[in-house]
mmCIF file with all atom_site columns, C-alpha atoms in Angstrom:
data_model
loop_
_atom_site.group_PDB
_atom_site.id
_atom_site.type_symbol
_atom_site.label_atom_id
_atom_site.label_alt_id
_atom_site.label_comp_id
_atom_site.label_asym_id
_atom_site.label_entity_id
_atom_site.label_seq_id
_atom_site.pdbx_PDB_ins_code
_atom_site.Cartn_x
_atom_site.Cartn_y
_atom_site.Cartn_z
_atom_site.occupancy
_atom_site.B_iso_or_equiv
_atom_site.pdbx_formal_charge
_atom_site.auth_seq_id
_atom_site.auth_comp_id
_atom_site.auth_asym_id
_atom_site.auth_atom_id
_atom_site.pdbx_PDB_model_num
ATOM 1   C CA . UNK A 1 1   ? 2.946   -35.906 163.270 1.00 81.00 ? 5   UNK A CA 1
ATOM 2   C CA . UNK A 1 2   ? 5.820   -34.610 165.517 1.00 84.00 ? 6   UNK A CA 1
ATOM 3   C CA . UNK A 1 3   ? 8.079   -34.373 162.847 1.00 91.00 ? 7   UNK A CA 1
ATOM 4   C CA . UNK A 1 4   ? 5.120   -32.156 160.752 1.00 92.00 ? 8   UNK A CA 1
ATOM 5   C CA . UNK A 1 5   ? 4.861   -29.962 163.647 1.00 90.00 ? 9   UNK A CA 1
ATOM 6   C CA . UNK A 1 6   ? 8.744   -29.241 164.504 1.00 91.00 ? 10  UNK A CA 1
ATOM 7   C CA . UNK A 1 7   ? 9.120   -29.021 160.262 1.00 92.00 ? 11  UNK A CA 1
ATOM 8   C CA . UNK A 1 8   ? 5.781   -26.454 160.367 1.00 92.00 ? 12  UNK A CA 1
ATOM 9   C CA . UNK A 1 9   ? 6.839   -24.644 163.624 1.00 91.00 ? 13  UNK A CA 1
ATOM 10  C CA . UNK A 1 10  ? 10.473  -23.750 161.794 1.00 93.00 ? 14  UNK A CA 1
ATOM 11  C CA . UNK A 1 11  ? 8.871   -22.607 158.867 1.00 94.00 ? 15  UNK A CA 1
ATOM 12  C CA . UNK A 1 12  ? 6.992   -19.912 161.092 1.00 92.00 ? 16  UNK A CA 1
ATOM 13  C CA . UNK A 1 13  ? 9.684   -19.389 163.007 1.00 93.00 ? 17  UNK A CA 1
ATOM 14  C CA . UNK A 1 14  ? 11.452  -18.478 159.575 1.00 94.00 ? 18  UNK A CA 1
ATOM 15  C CA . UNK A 1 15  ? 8.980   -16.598 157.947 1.00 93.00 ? 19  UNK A CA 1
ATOM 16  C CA . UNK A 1 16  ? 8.498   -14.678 161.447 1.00 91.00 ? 20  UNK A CA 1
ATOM 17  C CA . UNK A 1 17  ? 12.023  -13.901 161.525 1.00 93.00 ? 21  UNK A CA 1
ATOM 18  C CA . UNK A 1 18  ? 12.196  -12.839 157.459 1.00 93.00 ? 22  UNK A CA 1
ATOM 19  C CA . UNK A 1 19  ? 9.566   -10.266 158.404 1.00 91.00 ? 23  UNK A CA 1
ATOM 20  C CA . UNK A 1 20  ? 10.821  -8.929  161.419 1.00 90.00 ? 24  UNK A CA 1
ATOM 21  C CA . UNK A 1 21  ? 13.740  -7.560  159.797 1.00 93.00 ? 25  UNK A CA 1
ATOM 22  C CA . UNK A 1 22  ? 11.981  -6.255  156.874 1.00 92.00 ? 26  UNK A CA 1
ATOM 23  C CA . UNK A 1 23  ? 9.585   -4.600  158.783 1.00 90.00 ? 27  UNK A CA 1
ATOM 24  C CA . UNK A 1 24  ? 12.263  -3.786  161.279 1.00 91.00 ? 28  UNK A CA 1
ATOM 25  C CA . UNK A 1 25  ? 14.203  -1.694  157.990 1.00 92.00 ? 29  UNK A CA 1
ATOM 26  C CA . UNK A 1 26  ? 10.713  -0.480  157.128 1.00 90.00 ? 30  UNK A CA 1
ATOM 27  C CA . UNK A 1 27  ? 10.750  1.170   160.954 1.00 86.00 ? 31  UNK A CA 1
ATOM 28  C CA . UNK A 1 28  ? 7.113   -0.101  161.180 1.00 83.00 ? 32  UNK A CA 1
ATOM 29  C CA . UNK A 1 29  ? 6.746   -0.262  164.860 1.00 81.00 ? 33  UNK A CA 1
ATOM 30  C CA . UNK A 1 30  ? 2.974   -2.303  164.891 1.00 79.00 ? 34  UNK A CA 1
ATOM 31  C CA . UNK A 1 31  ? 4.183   -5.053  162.473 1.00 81.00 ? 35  UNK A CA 1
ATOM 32  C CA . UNK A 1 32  ? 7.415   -5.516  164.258 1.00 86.00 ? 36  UNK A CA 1
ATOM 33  C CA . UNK A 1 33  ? 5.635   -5.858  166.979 1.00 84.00 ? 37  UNK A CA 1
ATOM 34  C CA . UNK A 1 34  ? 3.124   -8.455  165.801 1.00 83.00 ? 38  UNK A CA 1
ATOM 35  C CA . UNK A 1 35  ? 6.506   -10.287 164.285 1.00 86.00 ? 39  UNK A CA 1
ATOM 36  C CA . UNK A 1 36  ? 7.476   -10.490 167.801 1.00 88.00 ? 40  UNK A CA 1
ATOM 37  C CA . UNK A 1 37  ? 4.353   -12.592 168.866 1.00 87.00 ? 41  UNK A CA 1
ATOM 38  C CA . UNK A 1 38  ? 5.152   -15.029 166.176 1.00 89.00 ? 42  UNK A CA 1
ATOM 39  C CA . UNK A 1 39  ? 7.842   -16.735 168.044 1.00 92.00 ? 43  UNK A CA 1
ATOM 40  C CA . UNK A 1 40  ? 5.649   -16.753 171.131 1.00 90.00 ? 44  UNK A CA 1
ATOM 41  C CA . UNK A 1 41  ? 2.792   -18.391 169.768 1.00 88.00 ? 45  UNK A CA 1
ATOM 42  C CA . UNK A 1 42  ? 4.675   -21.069 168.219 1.00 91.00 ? 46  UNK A CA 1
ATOM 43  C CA . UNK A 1 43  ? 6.542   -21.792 171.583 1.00 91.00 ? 47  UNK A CA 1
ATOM 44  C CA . UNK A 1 44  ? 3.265   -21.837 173.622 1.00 89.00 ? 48  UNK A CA 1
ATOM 45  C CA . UNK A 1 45  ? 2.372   -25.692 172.987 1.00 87.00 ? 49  UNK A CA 1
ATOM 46  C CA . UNK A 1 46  ? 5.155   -27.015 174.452 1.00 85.00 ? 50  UNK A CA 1
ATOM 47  C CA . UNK A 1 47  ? 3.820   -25.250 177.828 1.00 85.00 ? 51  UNK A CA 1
ATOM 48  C CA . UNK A 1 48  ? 0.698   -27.425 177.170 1.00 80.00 ? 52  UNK A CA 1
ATOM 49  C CA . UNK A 1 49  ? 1.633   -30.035 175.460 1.00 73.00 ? 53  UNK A CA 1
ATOM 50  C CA . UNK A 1 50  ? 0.527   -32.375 178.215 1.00 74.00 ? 54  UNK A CA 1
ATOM 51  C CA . UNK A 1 51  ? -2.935  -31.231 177.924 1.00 77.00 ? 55  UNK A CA 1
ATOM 52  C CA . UNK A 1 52  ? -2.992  -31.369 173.704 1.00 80.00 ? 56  UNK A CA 1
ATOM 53  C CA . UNK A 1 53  ? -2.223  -33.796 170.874 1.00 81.00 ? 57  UNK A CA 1
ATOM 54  C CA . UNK A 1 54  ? -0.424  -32.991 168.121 1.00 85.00 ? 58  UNK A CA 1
ATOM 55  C CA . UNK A 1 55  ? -3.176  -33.016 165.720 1.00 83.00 ? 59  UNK A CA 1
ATOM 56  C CA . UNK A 1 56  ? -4.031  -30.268 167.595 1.00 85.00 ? 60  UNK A CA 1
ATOM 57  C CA . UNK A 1 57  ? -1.230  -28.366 167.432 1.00 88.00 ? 61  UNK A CA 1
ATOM 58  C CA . UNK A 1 58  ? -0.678  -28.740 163.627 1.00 89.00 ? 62  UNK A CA 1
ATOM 59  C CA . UNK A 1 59  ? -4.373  -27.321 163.602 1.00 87.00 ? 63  UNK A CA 1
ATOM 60  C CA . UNK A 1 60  ? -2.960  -24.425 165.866 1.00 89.00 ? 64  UNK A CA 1
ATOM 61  C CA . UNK A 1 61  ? 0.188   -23.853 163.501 1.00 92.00 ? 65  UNK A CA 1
ATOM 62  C CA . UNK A 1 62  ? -2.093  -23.623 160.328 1.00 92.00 ? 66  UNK A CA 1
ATOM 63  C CA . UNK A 1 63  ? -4.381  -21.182 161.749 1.00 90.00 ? 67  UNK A CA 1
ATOM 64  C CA . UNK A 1 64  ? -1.088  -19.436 163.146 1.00 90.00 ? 68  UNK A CA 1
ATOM 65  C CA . UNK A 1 65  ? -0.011  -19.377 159.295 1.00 93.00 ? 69  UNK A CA 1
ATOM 66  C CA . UNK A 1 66  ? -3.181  -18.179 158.083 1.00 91.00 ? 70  UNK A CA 1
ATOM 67  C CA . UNK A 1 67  ? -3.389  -15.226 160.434 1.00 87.00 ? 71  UNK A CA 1
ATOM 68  C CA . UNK A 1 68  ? -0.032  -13.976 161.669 1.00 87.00 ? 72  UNK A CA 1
ATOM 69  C CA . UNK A 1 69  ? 2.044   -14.601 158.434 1.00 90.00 ? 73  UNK A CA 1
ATOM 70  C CA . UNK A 1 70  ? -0.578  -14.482 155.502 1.00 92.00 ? 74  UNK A CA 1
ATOM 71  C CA . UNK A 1 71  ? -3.018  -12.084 157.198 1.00 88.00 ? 75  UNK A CA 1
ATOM 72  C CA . UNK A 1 72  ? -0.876  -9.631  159.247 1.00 84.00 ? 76  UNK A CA 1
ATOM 73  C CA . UNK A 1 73  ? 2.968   -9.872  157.994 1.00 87.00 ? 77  UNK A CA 1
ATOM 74  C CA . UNK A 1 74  ? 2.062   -10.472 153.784 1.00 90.00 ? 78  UNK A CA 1
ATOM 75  C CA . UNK A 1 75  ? -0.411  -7.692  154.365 1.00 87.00 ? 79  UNK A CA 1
ATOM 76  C CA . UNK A 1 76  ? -2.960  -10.499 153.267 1.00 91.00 ? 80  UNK A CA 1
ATOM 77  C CA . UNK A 1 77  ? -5.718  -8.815  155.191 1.00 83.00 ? 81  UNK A CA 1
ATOM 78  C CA . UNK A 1 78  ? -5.136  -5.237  152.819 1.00 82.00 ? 82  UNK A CA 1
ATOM 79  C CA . UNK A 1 79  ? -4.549  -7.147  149.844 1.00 89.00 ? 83  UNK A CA 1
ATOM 80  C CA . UNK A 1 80  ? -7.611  -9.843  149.503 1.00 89.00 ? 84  UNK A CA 1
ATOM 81  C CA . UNK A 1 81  ? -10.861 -8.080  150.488 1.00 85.00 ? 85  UNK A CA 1
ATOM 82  C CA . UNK A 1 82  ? -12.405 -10.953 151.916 1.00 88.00 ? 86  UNK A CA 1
ATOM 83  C CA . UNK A 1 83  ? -9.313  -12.359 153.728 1.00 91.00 ? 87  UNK A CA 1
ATOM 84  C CA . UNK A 1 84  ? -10.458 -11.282 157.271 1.00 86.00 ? 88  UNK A CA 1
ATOM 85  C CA . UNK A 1 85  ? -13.643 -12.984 156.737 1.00 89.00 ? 89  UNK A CA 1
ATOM 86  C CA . UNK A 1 86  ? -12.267 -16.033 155.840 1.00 93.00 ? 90  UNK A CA 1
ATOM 87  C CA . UNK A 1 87  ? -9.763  -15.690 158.429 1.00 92.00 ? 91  UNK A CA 1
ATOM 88  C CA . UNK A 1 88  ? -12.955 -15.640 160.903 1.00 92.00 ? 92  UNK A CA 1
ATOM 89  C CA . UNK A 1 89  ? -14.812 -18.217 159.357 1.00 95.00 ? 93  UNK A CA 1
ATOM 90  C CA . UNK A 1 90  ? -11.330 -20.207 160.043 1.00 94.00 ? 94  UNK A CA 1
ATOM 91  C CA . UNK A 1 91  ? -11.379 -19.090 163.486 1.00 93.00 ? 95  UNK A CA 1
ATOM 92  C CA . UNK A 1 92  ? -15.446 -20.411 164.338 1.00 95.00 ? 96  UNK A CA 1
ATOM 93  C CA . UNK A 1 93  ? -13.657 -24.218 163.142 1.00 93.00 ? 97  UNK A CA 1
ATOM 94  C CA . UNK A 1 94  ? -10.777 -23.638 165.776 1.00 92.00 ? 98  UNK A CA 1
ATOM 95  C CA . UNK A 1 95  ? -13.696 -22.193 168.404 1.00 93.00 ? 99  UNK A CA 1
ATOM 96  C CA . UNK A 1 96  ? -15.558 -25.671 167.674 1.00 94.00 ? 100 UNK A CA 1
ATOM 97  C CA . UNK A 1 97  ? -12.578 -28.030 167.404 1.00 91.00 ? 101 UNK A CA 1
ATOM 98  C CA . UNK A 1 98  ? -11.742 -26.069 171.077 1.00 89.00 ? 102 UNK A CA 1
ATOM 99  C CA . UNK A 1 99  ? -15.148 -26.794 172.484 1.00 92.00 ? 103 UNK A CA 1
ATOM 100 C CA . UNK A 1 100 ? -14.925 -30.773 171.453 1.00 90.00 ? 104 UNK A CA 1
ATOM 101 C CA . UNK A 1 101 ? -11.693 -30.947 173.167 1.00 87.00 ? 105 UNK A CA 1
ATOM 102 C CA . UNK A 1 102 ? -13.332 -29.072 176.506 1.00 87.00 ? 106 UNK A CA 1
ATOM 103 C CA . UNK A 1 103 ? -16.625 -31.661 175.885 1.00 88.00 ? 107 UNK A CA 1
ATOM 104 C CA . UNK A 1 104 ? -14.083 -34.287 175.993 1.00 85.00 ? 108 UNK A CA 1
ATOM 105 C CA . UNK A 1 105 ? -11.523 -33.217 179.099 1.00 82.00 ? 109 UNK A CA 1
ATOM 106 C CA . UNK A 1 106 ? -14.572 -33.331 180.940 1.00 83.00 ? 110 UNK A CA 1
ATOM 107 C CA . UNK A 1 107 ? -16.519 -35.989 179.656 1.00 81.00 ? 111 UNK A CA 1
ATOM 108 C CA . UNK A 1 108 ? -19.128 -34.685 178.524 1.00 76.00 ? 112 UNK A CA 1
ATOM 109 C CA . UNK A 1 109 ? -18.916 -35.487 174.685 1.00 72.00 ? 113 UNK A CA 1
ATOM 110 C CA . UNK A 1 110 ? -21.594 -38.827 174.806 1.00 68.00 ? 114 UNK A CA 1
ATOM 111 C CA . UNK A 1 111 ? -23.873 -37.315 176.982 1.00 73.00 ? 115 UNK A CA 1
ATOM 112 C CA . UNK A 1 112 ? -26.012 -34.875 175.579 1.00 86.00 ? 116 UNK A CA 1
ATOM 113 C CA . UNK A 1 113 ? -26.119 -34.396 171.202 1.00 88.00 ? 117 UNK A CA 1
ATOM 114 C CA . UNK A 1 114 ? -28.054 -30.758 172.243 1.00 92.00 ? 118 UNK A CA 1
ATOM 115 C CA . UNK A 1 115 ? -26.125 -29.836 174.969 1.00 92.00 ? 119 UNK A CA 1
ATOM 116 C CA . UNK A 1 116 ? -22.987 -29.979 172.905 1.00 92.00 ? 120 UNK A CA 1
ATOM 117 C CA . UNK A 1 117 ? -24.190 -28.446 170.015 1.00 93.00 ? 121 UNK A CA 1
ATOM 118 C CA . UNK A 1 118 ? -25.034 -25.456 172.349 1.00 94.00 ? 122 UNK A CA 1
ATOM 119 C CA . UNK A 1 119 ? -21.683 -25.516 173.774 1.00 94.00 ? 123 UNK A CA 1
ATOM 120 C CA . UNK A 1 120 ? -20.372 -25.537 170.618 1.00 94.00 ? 124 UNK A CA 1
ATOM 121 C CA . UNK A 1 121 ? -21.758 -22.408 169.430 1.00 96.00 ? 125 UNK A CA 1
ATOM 122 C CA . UNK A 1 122 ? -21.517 -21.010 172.605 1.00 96.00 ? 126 UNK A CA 1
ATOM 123 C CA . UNK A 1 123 ? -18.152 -21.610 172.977 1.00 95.00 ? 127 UNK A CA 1
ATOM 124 C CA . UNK A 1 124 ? -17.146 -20.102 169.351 1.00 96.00 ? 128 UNK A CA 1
ATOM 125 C CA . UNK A 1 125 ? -18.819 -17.270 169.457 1.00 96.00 ? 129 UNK A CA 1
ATOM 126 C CA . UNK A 1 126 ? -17.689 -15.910 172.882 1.00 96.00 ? 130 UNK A CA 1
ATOM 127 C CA . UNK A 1 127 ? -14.228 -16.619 171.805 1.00 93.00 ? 131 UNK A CA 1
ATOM 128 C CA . UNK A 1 128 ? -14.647 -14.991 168.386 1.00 93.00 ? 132 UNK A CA 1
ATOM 129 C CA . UNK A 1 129 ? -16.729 -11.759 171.003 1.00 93.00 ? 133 UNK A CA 1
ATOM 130 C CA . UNK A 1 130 ? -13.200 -12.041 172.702 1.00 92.00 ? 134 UNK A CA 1
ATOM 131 C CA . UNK A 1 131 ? -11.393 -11.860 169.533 1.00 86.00 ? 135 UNK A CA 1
ATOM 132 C CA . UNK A 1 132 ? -13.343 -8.534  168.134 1.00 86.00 ? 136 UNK A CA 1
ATOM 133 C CA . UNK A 1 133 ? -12.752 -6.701  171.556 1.00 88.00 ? 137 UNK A CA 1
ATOM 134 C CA . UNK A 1 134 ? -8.963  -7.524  170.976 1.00 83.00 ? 138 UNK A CA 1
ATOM 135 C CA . UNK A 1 135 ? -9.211  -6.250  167.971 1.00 79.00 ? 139 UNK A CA 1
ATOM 136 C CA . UNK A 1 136 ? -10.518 -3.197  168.614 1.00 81.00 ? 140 UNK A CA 1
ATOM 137 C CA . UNK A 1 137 ? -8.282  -2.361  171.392 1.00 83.00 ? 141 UNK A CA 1
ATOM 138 C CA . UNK A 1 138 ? -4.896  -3.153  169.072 1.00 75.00 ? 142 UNK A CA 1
ATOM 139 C CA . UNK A 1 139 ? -6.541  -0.804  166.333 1.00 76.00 ? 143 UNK A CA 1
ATOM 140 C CA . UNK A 1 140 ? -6.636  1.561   169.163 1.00 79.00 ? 144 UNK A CA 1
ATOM 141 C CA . UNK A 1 141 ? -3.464  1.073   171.066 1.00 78.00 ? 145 UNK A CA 1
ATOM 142 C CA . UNK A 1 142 ? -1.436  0.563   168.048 1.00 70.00 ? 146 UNK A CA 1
ATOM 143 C CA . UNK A 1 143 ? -3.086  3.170   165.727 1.00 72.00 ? 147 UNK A CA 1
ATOM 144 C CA . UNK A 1 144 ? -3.456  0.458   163.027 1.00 71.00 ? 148 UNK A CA 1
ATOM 145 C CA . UNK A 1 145 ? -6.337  -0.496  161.522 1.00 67.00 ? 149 UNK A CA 1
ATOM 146 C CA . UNK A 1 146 ? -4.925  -3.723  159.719 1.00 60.00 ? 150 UNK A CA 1
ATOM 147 C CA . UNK A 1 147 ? -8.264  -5.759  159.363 1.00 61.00 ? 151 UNK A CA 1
ATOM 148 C CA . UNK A 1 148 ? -10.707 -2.625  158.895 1.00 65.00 ? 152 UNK A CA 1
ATOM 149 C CA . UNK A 1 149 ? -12.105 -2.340  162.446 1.00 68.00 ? 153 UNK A CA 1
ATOM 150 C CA . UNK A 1 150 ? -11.943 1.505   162.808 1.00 69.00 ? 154 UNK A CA 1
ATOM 151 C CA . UNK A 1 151 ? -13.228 2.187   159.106 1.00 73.00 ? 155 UNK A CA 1
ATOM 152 C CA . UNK A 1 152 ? -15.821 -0.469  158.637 1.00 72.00 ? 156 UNK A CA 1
ATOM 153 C CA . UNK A 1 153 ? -17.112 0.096   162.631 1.00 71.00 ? 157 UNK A CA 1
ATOM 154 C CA . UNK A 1 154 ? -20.012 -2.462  163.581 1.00 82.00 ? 158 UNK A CA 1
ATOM 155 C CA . UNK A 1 155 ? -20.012 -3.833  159.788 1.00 82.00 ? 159 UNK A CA 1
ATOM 156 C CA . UNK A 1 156 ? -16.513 -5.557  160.386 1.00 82.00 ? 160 UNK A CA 1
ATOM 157 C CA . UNK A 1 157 ? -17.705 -7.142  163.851 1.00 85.00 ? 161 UNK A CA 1
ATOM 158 C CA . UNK A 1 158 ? -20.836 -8.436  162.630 1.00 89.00 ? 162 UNK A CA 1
ATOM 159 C CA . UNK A 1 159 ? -19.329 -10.265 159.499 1.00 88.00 ? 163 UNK A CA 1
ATOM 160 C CA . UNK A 1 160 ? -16.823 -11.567 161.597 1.00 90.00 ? 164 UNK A CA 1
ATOM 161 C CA . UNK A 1 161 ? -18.893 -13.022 163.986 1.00 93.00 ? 165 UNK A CA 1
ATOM 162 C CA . UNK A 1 162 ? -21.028 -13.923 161.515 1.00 94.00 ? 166 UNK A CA 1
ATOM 163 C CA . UNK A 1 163 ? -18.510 -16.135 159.641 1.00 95.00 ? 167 UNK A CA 1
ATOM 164 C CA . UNK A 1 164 ? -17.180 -17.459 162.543 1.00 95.00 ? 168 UNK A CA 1
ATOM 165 C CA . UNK A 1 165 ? -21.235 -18.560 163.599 1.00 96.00 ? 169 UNK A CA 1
ATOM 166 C CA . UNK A 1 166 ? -21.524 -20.182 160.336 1.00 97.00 ? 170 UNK A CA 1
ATOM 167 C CA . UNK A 1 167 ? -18.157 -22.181 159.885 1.00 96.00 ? 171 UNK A CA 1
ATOM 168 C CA . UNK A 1 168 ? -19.302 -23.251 163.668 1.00 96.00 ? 172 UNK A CA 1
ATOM 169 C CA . UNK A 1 169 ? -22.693 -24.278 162.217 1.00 96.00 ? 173 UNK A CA 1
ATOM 170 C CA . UNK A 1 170 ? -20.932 -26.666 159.294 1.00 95.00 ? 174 UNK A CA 1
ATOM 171 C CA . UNK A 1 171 ? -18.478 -28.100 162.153 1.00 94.00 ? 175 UNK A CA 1
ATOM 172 C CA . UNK A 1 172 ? -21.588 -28.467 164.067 1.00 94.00 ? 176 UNK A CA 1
ATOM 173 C CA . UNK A 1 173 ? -23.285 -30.951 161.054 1.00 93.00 ? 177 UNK A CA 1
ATOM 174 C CA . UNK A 1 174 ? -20.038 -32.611 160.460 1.00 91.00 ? 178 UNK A CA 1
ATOM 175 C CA . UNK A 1 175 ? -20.364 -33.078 164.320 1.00 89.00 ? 179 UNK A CA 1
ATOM 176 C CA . UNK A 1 176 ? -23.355 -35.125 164.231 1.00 88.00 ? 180 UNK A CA 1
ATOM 177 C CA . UNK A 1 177 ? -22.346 -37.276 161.722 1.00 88.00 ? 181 UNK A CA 1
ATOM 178 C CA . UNK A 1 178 ? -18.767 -38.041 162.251 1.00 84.00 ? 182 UNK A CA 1
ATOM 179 C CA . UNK A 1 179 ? -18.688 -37.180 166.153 1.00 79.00 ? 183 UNK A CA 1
ATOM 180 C CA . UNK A 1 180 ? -16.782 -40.143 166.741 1.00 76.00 ? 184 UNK A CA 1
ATOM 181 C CA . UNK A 1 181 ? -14.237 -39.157 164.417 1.00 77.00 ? 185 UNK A CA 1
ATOM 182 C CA . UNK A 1 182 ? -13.925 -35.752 165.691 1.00 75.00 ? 186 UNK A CA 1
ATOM 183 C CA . UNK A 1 183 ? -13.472 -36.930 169.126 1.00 70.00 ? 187 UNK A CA 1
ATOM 184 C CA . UNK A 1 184 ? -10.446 -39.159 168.556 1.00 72.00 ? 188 UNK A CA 1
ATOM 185 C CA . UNK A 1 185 ? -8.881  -35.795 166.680 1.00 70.00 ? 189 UNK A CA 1
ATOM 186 C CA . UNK A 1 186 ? -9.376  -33.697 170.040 1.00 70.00 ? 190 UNK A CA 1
ATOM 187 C CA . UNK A 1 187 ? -8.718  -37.025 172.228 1.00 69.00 ? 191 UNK A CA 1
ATOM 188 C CA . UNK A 1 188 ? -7.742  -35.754 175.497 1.00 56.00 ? 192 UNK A CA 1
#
């Protein structure tokens, strides 16, 4: 799984790098910008990687993929009307898969069924809360409105919480059934 990750970590790094000069010829200032961030985000497990596995991190790296490259750099997000939601609903699985690993750090994952299901949810949808107010304030700052936020106002939070509440709601089944499974993914 090392390998997978140092192979999928390049191919970012690649991609990142293909699209920060083209953008850089393009003189687009916001998507330079959010090339830029590519090379940090796939450097920041090895700052944690004592506190991750590297299941993990490939799970990291594909959401990565699906947001910064296809999303933001191929313009997925302009070109697919639907791609923000399902970049959301991907997000509420990587809120949940977070919130098992937290259950597990601190023991908690055998203790109560209900009190981790509310964590759970809990957890996902204050990061994906976190997430919209980010948003916002790059639309803002950046005077881009890449994902809609500006133009589709309260309509574009609420769908993306939304999505992000119900991929969290089909983690949370799989959960219950296969917790044991899941656990040994986040294994601490």
């Amino acid at each position: 799984m090392k390998k997978i990750n140092k192979i999928f970590a390049s191919i970012l790094l690649l991609i990142g790098a293909y699209y920060l000069v083209k953008y850089i010829k393009e003189d687009n200032i916001t998507k330079t910008l959010t090339c830029l961030c590519v090379p940090i985000l796939v450097v920041l497990p090895k700052f944690i990687k004592k506190y991750v596995n590297d299941k993990l991190i490939f799970i990291y790296y594909f959401y990565i993929f699906i947001l910064m490259i296809l999303g933001c750099l191929a313009r997925f997000y302009g070109v697919f009307e639907y791609y923000d939601v399902f970049a959301h609903f991907m997000f509420g699985f990587l809120g949940s898969i977070i919130a098992v690993y937290l259950l597990n750090c601190f023991k908690l994952q055998n203790k109560n069924i209900i009190f981790n299901i509310i964590f759970i949810i809990s957890l996902t949808l204050a990061l994906a809360s976190l997430w919209e107010i980010f948003e916002y304030f790059a639309s803002i700052i950046f005077k881009s409105d890449v994902q809609n936020v500006l133009k589709t106002g309260v309509r574009d939070t609420m769908e993306d919480i939304i999505s992000a509440l119900i991929s969290s709601v089909i983690f949370i089944i799989t959960y219950i059934f296969k917790r044991d499974k899941l656990n040994e993914i986040v294994k601490f």
